XYZ file of C-alpha atoms in Angstrom:
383
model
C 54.125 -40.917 17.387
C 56.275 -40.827 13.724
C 59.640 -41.997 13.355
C 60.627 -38.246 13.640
C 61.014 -38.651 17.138
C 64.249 -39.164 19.536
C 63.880 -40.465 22.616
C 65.552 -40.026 25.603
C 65.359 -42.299 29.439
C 64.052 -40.545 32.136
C 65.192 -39.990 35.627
C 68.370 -42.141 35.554
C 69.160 -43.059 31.778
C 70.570 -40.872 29.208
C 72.141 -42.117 25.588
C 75.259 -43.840 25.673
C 77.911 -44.336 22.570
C 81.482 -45.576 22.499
C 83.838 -45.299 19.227
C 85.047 -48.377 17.813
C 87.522 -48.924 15.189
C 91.317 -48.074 16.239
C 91.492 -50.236 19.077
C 93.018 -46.833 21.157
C 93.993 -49.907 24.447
C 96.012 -52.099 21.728
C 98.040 -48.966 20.754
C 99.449 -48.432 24.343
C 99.352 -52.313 25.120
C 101.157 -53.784 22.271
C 101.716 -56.695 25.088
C 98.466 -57.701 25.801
C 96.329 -58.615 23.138
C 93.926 -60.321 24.833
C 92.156 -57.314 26.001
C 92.764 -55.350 22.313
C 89.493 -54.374 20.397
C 87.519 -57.219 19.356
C 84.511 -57.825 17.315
C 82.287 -55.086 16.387
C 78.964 -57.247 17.666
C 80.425 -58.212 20.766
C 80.049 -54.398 22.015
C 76.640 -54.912 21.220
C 75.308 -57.609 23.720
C 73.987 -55.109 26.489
C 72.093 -52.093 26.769
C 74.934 -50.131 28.584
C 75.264 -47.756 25.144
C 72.847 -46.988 22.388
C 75.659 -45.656 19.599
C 78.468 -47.165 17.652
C 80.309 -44.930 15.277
C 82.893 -46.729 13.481
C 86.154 -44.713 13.396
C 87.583 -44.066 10.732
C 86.928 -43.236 7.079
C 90.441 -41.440 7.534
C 91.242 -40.730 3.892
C 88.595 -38.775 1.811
C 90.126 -39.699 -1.704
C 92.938 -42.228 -2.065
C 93.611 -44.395 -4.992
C 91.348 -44.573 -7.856
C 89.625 -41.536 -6.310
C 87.899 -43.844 -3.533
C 88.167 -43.269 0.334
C 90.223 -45.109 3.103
C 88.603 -47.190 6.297
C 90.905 -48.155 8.768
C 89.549 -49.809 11.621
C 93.319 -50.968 13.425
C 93.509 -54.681 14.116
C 90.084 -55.847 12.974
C 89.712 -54.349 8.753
C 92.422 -52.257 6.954
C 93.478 -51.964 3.512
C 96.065 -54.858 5.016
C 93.015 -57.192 4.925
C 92.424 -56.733 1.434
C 91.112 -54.427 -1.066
C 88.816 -53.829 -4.067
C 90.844 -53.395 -7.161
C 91.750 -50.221 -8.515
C 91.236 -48.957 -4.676
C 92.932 -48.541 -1.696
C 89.372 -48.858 0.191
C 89.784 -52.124 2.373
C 87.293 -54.889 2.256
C 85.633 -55.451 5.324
C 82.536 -57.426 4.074
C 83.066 -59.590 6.456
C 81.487 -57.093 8.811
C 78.439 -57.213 7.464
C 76.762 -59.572 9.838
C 78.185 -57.821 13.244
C 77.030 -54.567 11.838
C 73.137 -56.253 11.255
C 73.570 -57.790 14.780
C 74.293 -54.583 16.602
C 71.429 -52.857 14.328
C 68.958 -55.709 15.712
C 69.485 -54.955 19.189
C 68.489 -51.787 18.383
C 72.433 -49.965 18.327
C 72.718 -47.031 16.117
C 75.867 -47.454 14.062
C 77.488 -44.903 12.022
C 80.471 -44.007 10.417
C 83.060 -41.178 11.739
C 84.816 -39.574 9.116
C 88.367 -38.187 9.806
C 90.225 -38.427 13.029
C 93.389 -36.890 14.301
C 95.613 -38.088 11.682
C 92.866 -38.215 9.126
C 93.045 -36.839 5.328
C 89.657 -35.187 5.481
C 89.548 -32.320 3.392
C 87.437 -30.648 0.289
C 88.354 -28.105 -1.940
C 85.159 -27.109 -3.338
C 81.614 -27.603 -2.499
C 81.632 -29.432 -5.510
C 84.150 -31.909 -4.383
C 82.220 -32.157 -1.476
C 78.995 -33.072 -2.906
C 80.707 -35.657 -5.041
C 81.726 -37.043 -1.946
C 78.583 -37.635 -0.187
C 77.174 -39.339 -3.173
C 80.461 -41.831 -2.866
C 79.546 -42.158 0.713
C 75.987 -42.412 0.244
C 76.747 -45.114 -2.267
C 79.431 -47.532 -0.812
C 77.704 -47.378 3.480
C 74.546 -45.966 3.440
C 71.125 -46.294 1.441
C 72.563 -46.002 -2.291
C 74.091 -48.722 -4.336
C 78.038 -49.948 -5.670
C 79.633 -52.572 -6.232
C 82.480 -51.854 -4.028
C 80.265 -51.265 -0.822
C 82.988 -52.402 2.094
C 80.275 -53.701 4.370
C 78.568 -55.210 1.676
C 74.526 -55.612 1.906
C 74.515 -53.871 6.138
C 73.511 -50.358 5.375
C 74.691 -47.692 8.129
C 72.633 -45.853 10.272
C 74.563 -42.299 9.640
C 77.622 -40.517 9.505
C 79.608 -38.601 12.510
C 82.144 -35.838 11.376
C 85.356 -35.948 13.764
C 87.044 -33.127 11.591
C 90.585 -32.492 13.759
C 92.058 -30.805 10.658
C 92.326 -28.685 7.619
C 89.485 -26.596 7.168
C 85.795 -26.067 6.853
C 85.586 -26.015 3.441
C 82.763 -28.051 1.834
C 81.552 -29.658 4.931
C 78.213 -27.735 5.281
C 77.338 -28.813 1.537
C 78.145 -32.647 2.127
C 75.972 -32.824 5.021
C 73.137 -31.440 2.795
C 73.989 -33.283 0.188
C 73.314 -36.281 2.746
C 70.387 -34.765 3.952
C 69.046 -34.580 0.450
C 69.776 -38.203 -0.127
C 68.090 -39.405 3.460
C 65.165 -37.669 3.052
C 63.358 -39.859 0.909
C 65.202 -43.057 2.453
C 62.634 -45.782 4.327
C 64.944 -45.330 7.309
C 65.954 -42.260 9.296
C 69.411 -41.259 8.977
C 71.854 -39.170 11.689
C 74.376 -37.120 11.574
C 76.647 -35.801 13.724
C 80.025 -34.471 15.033
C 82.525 -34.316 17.395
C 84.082 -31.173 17.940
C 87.105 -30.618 20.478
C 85.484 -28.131 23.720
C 87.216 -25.089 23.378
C 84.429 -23.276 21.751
C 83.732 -22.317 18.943
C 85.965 -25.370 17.388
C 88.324 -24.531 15.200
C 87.525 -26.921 12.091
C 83.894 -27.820 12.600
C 82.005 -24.216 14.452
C 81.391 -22.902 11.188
C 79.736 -26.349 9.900
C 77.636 -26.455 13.103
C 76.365 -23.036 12.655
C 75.296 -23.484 9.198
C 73.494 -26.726 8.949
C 71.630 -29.031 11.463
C 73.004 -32.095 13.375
C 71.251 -34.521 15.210
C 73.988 -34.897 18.261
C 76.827 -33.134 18.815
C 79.975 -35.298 20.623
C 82.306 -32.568 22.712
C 85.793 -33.964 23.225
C 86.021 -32.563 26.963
C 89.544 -33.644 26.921
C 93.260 -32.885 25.913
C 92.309 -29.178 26.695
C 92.018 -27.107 29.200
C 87.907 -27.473 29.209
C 88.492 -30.967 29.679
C 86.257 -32.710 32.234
C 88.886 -32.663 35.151
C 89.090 -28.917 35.160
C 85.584 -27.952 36.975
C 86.650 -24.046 36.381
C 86.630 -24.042 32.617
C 84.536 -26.747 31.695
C 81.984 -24.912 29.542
C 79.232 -27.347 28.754
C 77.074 -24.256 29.519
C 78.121 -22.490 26.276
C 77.748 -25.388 23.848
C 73.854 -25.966 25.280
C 73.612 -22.010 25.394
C 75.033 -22.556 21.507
C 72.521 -25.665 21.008
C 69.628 -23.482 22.189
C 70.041 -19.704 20.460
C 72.034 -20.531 17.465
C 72.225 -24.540 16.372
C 70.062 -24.591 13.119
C 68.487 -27.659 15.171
C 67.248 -26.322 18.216
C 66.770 -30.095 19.157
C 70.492 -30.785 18.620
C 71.984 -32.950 21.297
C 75.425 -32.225 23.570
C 77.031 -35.293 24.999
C 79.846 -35.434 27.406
C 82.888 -36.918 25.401
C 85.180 -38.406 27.846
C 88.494 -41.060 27.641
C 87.533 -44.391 29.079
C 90.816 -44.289 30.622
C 94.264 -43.004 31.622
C 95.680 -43.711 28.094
C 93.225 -43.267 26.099
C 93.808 -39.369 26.072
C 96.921 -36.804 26.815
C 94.978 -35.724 29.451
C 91.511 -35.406 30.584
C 90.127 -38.487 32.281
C 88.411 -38.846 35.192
C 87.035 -41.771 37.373
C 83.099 -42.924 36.868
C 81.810 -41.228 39.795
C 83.055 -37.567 38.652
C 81.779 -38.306 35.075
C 78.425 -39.641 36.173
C 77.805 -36.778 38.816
C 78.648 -34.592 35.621
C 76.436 -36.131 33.642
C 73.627 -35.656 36.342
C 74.256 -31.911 36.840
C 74.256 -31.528 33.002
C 70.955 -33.517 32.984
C 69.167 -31.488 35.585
C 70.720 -27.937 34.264
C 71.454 -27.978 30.535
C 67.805 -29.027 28.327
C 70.453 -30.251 25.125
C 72.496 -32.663 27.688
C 71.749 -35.979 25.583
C 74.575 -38.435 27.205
C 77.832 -39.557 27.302
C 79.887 -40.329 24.511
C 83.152 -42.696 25.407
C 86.672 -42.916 23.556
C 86.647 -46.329 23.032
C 85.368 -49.455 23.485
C 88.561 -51.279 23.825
C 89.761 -48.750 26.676
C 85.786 -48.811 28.514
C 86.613 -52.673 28.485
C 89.863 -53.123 29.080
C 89.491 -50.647 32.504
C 87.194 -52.572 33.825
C 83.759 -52.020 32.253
C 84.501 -48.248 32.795
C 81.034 -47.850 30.507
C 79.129 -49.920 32.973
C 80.375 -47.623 35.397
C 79.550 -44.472 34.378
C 76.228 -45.554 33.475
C 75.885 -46.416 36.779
C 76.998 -43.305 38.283
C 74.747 -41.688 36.027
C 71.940 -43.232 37.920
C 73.139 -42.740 41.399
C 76.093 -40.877 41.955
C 75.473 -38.070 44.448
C 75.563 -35.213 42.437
C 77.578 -32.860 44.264
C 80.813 -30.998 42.758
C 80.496 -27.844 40.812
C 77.766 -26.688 39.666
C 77.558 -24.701 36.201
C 75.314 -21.577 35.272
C 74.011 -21.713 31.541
C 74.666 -18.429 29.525
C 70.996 -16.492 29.691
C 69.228 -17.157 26.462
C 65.840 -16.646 24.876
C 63.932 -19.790 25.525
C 61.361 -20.843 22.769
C 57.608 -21.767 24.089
C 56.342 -24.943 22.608
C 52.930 -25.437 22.133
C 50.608 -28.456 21.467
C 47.157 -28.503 20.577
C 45.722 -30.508 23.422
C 47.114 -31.455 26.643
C 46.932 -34.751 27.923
C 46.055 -34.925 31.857
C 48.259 -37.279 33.175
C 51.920 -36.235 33.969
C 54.832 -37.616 35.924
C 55.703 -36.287 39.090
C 59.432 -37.137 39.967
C 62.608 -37.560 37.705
C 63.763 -35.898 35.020
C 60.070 -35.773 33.279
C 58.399 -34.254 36.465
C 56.029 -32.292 34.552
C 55.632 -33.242 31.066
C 52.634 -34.769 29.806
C 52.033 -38.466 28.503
C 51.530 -39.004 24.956
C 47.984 -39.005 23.637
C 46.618 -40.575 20.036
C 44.016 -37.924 20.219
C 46.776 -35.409 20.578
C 48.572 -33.086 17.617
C 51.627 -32.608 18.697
C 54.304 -29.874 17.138
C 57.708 -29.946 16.870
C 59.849 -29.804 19.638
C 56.939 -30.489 21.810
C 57.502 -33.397 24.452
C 55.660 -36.175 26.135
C 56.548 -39.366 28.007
C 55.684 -42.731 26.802
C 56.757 -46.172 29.121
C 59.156 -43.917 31.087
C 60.843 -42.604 28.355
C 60.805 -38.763 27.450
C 59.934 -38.206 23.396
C 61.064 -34.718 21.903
C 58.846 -34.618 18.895
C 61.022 -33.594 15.388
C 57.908 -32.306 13.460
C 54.392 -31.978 13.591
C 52.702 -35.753 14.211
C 48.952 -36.741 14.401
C 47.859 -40.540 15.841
C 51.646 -42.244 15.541
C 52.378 -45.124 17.017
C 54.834 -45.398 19.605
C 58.096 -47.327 19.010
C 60.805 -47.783 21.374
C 63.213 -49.608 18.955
């Protein structure tokens, strides 16, 4: 298998992320720091998520024309800058970032936020703008990068104002950049579930994402509303009219009571959604959790859910996709053995001998592999 491929646990796993950065528990606890966000790398000890977007690059241009990270009680511009900049020096970071990147964590940066700055004028701007970003987190060069040598994995797009303007040209313009990179880049976005969003539909229907992170709360699709919760329509949307038919839905949730207006509800009813998304919707990828200070401070709510995921009940309401065209996928050979229970009941295990296209899938050490392109004699890696 190539490195084009995204893999996803079978039978009782699915992808797991939390956001990091704004310490969302410390902001309602002002009294009890000890359980405000800590270190990025000590979020990274387990296997309970896969994903870490750091949130947030919250001002697009700022003094001396650079951005703004803010990242609450861990790096601001109140820790320091680079000269000429209001762009905080967080350097220092470096070595969690590695350390959560060695134990195999995707981590990425989310651009914008609710109170964000994140705007372009032009597609022109926006360009520009990638190449900054390209140059001070990800695979390019400066010598104002804020996380000096640690390279990012991606970028996430939590747009929650403004407009649409220029987004569709910065992700290519990031695309373009990645795709001669040694390493395999991501992007993605979190749009809020009424559908289509208001900021970010028109960017999703004009260029390709890897995941897509729905905010199922503070409206009324939210996850404790069973009648409107309309998962169905963004998979129906991820299937017929994503430019990446491979795109990935997760189930954004609050980790807790205050870490939303409204919206949260206990592990069991997330993890028995999660399992009827699994077993209905093909673009359910996982559960995406706002934050990591909240999952923690309420008790390993993460832990939780993941452990719902694997043996809640099911149960509850269950939700009809939209009909749609489905695509057949074909391979050249098929291999003979297949699983016969779980979530990959049915799909063959991967073969060397095998060509496989894209979008084709196979299993490999329990795991279920959705290929990204065509692939000939890869090697397997689980990393």
């Amino acid at each position: 298998m190539s490195r084009g491929l995204i893999i996803y646990v079978c039978a009782t796993g699915s992808k797991s992320l939390r956001y990091w950065g704004q310490n969302s528990y410390g902001a309602t606890h002002g009294n009890d720091p000890a359980n405000w966000q800590r270190a990025l790398s000590t979020y990274c000890q387990d296997d309970v998520i896969n994903t870490i977007p750091l949130a947030f690059l919250n001002v697009f241009f700022s003094v001396g024309g650079q951005p703004e990270i803010n990242f609450a009680n861990i790096c601001s511009s109140n820790s320091g800058v680079f000269p000429g900049t209001n762009l905080a020096n967080c350097q220092f970071m470096a070595a969690d970032i590695q350390a959560c990147q060695a134990r195999g964590k995707i981590v990425t940066l989310s651009l914008g936020g609710a109170t964000g700055a994140a705007t372009f004028s032009s597609d022109a701007q926006a360009q520009t703008f990638a190449d900054t970003i390209w140059n001070l987190f990800l695979g390019g060069s400066s010598s104002t990068r804020p996380f000096g040598n640690a390279v990012l994995d991606g970028i996430d797009l939590d747009i929650e104002g403004g407009g649409s303007t220029g987004f569709a040209a910065f992700v290519n313009r990031i695309r373009s950049h990645a795709s001669g990179a040694s390493k395999r880049y991501y992007v993605t976005a979190a749009p809020q579930c009424p559908f289509p969003d208001a900021f970010l539909g028109p960017v999703l229907n004009a260029v390709g994402f890897d995941a897509v992170y729905v905010q199922f709360y503070n409206n009324f699709c939210s996850n404790a509303n069973p009648s409107s919760w309309n998962f169905a329509t963004w998979d129906n949307w991820a299937r017929t009219v994503s430019p990446n038919r491979n795109v990935k839905i997760y189930i954004g949730a609050p980790a807790s009571t205050t870490a939303a207006g409204s919206g949260f509800v206990d592990a069991t009813t997330l993890g028995n959604l999660a399992r009827q998304a699994r077993s209905q919707f093909p673009s359910f990828g996982g559960i995406m959790l706002w934050d990591a200070s909240q999952a923690y401070a309420n008790g390993r709510y993460d832990i939780a859910v993941k452990n719902a995921m694997g043996s809640g009940s099911g149960g509850g309401t269950t939700f009809t996709p939209p009909p749609t065209t489905t695509q057949q996928q074909t391979t050249t050979q098929q291999p003979t053995t297949t699983p016969t229970s779980g979530s990959c009941a049915g799909v063959s295990s991967w073969s060397s001998n095998v060509a496989y296209n894209g979008g084709s899938k196979v299993t490999f050490n329990g795991h279920l592999w959705i290929n990204q392109w065509w692939s000939f004699n890869g090697k397997a890696d689980l990393n």
